[in-house]
Coordinates of C-alpha atoms in Angstrom, one line a residue:
X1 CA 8.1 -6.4 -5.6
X2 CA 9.4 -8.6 -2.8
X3 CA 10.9 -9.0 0.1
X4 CA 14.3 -10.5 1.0
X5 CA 17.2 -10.4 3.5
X6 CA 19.6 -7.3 3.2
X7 CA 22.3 -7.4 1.6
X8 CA 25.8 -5.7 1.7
X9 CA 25.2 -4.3 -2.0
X10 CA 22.3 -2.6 -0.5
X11 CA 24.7 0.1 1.5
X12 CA 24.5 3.0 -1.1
X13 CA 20.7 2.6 -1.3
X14 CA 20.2 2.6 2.3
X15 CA 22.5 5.9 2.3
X16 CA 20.3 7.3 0.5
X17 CA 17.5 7.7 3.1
X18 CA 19.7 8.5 6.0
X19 CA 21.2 10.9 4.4
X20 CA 17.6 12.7 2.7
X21 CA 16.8 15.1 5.9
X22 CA 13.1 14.9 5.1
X23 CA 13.4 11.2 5.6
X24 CA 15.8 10.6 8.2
X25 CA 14.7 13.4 10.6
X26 CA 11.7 11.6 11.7
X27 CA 13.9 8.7 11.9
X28 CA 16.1 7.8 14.6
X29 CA 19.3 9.4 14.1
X30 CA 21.0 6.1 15.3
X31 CA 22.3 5.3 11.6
X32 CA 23.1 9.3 10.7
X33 CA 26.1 8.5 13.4
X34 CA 27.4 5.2 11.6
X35 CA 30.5 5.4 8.9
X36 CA 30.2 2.6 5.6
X37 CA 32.2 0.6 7.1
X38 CA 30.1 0.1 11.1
X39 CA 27.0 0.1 8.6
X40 CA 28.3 -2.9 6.8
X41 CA 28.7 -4.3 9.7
X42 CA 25.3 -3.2 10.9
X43 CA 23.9 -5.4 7.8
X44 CA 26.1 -8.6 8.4
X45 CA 25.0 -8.6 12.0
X46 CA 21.5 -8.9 11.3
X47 CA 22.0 -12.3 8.8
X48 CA 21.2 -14.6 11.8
X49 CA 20.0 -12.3 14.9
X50 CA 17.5 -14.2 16.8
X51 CA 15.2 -11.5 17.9
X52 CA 15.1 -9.4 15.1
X53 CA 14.0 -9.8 11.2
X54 CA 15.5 -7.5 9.0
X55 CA 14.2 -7.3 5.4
X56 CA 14.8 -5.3 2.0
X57 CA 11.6 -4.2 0.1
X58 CA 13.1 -4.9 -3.5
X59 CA 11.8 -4.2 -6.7
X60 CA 10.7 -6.6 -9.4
X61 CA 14.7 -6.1 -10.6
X62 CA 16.3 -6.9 -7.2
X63 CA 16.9 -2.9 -6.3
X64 CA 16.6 -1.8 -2.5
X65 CA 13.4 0.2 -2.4
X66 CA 13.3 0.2 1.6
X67 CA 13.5 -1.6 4.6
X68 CA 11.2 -3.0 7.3
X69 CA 12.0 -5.1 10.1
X70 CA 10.7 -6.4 13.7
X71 CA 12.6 -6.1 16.6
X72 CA 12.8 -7.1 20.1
X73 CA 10.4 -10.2 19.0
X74 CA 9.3 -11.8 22.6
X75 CA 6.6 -12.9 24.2
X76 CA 4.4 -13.4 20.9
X77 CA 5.1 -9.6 19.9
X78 CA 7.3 -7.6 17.9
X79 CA 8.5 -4.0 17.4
X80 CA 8.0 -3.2 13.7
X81 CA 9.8 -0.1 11.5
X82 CA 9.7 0.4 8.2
X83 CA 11.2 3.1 5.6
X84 CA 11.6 3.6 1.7
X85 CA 13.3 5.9 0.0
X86 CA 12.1 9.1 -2.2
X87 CA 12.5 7.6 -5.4
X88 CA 9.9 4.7 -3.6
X89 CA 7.4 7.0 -2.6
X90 CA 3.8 6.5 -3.5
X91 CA 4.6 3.7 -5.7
X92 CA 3.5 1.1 -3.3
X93 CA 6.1 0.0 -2.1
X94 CA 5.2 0.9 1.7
X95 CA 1.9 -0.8 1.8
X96 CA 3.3 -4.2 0.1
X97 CA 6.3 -3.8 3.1
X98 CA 3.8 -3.4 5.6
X99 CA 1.7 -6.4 4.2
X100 CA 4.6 -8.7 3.7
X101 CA 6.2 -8.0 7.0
X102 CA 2.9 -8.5 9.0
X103 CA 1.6 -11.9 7.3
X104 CA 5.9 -12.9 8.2
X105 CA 4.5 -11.9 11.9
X106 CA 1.3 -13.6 12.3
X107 CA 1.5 -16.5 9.9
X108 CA 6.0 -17.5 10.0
X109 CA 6.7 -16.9 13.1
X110 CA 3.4 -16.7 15.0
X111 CA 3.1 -13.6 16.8
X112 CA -0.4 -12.4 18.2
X113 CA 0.7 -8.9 18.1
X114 CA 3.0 -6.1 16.2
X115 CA 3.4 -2.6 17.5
X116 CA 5.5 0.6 16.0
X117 CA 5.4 4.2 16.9
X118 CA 5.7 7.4 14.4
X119 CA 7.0 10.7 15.4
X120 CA 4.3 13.0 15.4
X121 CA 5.9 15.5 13.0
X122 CA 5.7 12.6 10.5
X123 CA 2.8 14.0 9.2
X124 CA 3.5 11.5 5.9
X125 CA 3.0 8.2 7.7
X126 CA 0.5 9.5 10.0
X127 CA -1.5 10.0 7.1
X128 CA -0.4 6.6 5.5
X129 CA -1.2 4.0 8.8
X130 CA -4.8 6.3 9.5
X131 CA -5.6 5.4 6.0
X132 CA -5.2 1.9 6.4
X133 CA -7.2 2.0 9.9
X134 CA -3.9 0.4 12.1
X135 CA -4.8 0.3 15.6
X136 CA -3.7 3.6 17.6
X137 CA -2.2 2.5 20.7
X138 CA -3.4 4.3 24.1
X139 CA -2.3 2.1 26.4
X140 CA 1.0 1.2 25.6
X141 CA 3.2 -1.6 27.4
X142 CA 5.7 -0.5 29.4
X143 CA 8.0 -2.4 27.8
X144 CA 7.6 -0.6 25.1
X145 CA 7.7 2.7 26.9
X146 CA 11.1 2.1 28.5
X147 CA 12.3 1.9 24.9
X148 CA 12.0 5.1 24.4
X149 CA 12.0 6.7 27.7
X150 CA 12.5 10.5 27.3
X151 CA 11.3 11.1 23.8
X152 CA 8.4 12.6 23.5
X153 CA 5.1 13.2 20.9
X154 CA 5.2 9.8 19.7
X155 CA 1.9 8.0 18.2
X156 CA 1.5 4.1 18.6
X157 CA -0.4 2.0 16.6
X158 CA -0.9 -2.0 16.2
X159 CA -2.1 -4.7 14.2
X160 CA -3.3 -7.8 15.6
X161 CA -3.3 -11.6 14.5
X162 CA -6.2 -12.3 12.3
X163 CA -6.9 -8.6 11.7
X164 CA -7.8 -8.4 7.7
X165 CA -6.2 -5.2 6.6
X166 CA -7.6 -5.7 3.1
X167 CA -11.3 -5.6 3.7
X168 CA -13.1 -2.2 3.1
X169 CA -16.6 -1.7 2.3
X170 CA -15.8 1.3 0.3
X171 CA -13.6 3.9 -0.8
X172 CA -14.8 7.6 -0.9
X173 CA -18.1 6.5 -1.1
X174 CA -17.8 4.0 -3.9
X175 CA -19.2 0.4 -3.2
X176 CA -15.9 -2.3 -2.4
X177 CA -18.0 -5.9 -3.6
X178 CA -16.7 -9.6 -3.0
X179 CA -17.2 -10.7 -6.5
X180 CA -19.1 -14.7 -6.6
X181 CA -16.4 -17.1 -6.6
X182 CA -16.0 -20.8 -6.7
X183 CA -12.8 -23.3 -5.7
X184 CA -12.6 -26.3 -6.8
X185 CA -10.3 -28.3 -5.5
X186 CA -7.1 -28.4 -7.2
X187 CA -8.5 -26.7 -10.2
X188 CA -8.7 -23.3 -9.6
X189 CA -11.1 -20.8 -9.2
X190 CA -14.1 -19.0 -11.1
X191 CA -15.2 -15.8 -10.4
X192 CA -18.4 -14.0 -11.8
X193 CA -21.2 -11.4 -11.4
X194 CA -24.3 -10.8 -13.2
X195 CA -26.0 -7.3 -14.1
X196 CA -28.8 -6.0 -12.3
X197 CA -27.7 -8.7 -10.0
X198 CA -24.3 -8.4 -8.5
X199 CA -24.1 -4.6 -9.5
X200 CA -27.1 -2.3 -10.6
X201 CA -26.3 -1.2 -13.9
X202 CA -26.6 -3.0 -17.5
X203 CA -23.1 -3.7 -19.0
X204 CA -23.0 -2.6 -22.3
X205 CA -19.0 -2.3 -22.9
X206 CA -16.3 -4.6 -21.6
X207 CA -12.3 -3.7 -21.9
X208 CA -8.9 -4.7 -20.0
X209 CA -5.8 -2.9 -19.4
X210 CA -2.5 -5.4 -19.9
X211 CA 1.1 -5.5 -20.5
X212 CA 1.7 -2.7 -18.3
X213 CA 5.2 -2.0 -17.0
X214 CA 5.9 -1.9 -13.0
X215 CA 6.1 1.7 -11.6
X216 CA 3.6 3.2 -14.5
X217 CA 0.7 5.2 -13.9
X218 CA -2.6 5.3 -15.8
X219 CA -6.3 6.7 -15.9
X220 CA -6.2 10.5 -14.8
X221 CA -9.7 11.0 -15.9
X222 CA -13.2 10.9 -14.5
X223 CA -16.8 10.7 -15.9
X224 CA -20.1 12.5 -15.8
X225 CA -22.6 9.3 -15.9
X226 CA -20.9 6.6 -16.7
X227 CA -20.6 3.8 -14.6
X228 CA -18.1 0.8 -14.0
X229 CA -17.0 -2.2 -11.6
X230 CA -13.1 -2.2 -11.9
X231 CA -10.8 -5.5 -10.9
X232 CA -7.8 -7.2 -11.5
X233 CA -7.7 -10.7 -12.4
X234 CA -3.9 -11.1 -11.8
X235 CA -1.2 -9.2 -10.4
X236 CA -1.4 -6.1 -8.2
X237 CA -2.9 -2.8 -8.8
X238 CA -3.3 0.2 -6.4
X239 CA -6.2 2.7 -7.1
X240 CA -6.5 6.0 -6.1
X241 CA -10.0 7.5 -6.2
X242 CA -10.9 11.3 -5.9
X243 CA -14.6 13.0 -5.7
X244 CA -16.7 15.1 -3.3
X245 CA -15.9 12.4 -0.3
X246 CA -12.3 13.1 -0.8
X247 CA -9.0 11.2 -2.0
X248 CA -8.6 7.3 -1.2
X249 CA -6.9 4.4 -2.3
X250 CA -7.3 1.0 -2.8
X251 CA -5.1 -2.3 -3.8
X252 CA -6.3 -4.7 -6.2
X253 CA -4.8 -7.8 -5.8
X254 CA -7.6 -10.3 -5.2
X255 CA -9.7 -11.3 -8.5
X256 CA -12.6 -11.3 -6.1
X257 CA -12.6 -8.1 -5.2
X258 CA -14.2 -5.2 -7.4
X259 CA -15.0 -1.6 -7.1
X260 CA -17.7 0.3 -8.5
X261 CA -17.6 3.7 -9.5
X262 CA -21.3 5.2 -9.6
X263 CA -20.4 8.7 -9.7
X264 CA -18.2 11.1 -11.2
X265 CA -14.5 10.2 -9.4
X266 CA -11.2 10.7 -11.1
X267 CA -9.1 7.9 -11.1
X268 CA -5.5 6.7 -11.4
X269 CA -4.1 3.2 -11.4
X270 CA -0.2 2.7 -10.5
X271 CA 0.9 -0.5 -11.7
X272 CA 2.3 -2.1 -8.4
X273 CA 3.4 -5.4 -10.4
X274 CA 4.2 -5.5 -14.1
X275 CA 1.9 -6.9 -16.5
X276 CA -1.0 -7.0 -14.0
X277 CA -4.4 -6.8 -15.7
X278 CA -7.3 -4.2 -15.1
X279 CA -10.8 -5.0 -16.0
X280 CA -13.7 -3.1 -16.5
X281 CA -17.4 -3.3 -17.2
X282 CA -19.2 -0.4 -18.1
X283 CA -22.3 0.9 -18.4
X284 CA -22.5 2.6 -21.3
X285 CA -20.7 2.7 -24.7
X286 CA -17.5 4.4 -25.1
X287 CA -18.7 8.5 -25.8
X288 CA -15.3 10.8 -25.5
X289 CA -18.2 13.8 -24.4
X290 CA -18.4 11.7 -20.8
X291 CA -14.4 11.8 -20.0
X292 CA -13.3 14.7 -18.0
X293 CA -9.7 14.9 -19.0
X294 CA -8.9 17.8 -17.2
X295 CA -8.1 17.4 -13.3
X296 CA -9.3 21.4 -12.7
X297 CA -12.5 21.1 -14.7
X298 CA -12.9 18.1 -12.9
X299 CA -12.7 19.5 -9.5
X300 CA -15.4 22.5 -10.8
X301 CA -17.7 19.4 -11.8
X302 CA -18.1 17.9 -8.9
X303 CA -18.3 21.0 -6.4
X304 CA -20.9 22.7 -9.6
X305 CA -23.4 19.5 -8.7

């Protein structure tokens, strides 16, 4: 995945969103009322517009996933949007958008803040910015407000500069862990962690997931008593995480960072960039009689304990 200008050959993709109802109808219907040719236009004008960033979120093959953009940047703030299209739907491409586009903000171009609003019936990306704990907005400038004078049931949120929107303690209950690391100057990095140390279980097994395409999915299994730290040494790999706390996901991206599962949660892993790497240590030896394969018996499991 990346991030680059729009481009002209985009136009079909991008017509694909506006014209998906479920999409565009929490959307402003500003681009519904453009023909090809004023929304080729729309895309040259934006090449060189001085308050306003416009970029595509492309796949690892150069395809149009989605856009995101700032506008109206002044006064060390911005106005930021962002859609994907259905096909890019909880494949990660929204979060790595939303990452990109705000490290552009704070660390390019120097703003101190970034603020976007969501139509409350977007239930979808309600959901998506609560679960990233963005900012919600109450007092909103009025700036902003004059923007969209009239409309109503709209929900603000912001991020500000040197907000870390990757840290988390935990997900659903299971412990997030800095993993020990140490730089050395032009040289690299090494990372470690010690049993009984760093985490509280023996490791008795050791395996790695590799040569994964982009876009692929993986786990879809939980476990009565085993236990495991999971982390990626390279590339980038979301994980969602399901037991009695509820559903939560996670990127792994940073070879520092490690998760340990302690207690029976299924698991999936979507394979944000291809050929990233999964690690894990376990606990135990490999015994098929400790998977739960099955997503229904796994939800008896857990509420049976």
């Amino acid at each position: 995945m990346h991030l680059r200008k729009l481009e002209t050959r985009d136009l079909e993709n991008i017509k694909s969103w506006i014209n998906n109802e479920d999409i565009s109808s929490v959307y402003t219907h500003f681009f519904q009322q453009l023909n090809d040719a004023e929304l080729y236009d729309y895309i040259i004008s934006h090449y060189d517009d001085s308050d306003s960033v416009h970029f595509a979120i492309s796949s690892d093959e150069n395809e149009y996933m989605g856009s995101v953009c700032m506008n109206h940047i002044f006064n060390d703030s911005a106005e930021l949007s962002i859609v994907v299209r259905e096909i890019a739907m909880h494949r990660g491409y929204a979060w790595f958008g939303m990452k990109e586009i705000l490290k552009y903000a704070f660390e390019t171009i120097g703003l101190e803040c970034v603020y976007w609003c969501v139509d409350t019936s977007n239930k979808r990306a309600i959901r998506f910015f609560d679960k990233y704990y963005f900012h919600e907005v109450v007092d909103v400038p009025d700036d902003l407000l004059n923007r969209y004078k009239g409309v109503d049931n709209l929900k603000w949120y912001s991020a500000l500069k040197g907000d870390d929107i990757n840290i988390r303690e935990s997900v659903v209950g299971c412990k997030v862990i800095r993993i020990k690391t140490i730089s050395t100057v032009d040289a690299g990095e090494l990372s470690f962690f010690e049993e009984n140390q760093d985490i509280d279980f023996v490791i008795k097994r050791v395996y790695y997931i590799s040569k994964v395409p982009e876009g692929i999915r993986r786990g879809f299994h939980a476990h009565k008593t085993l236990k495991q730290i999971l982390f990626c040494p390279y590339g980038r790999i979301q994980l969602v995480l399901e037991n009695e706390n509820g559903r939560e996901e996670i990127e792994l991206s940073d070879p520092s960072v490690g998760v340990i599962i302690d207690k029976p949660t299924w698991r999936e892993m979507l394979w944000i960039q291809k050929d990233s790497v999964l690690c894990v240590a376990a606990s135990d030896y490999y015994d098929e009689g400790d998977y739960i394969r099955d997503y229904n018996e796994f939800r008896k499991f857990i509420h049976s304990n």
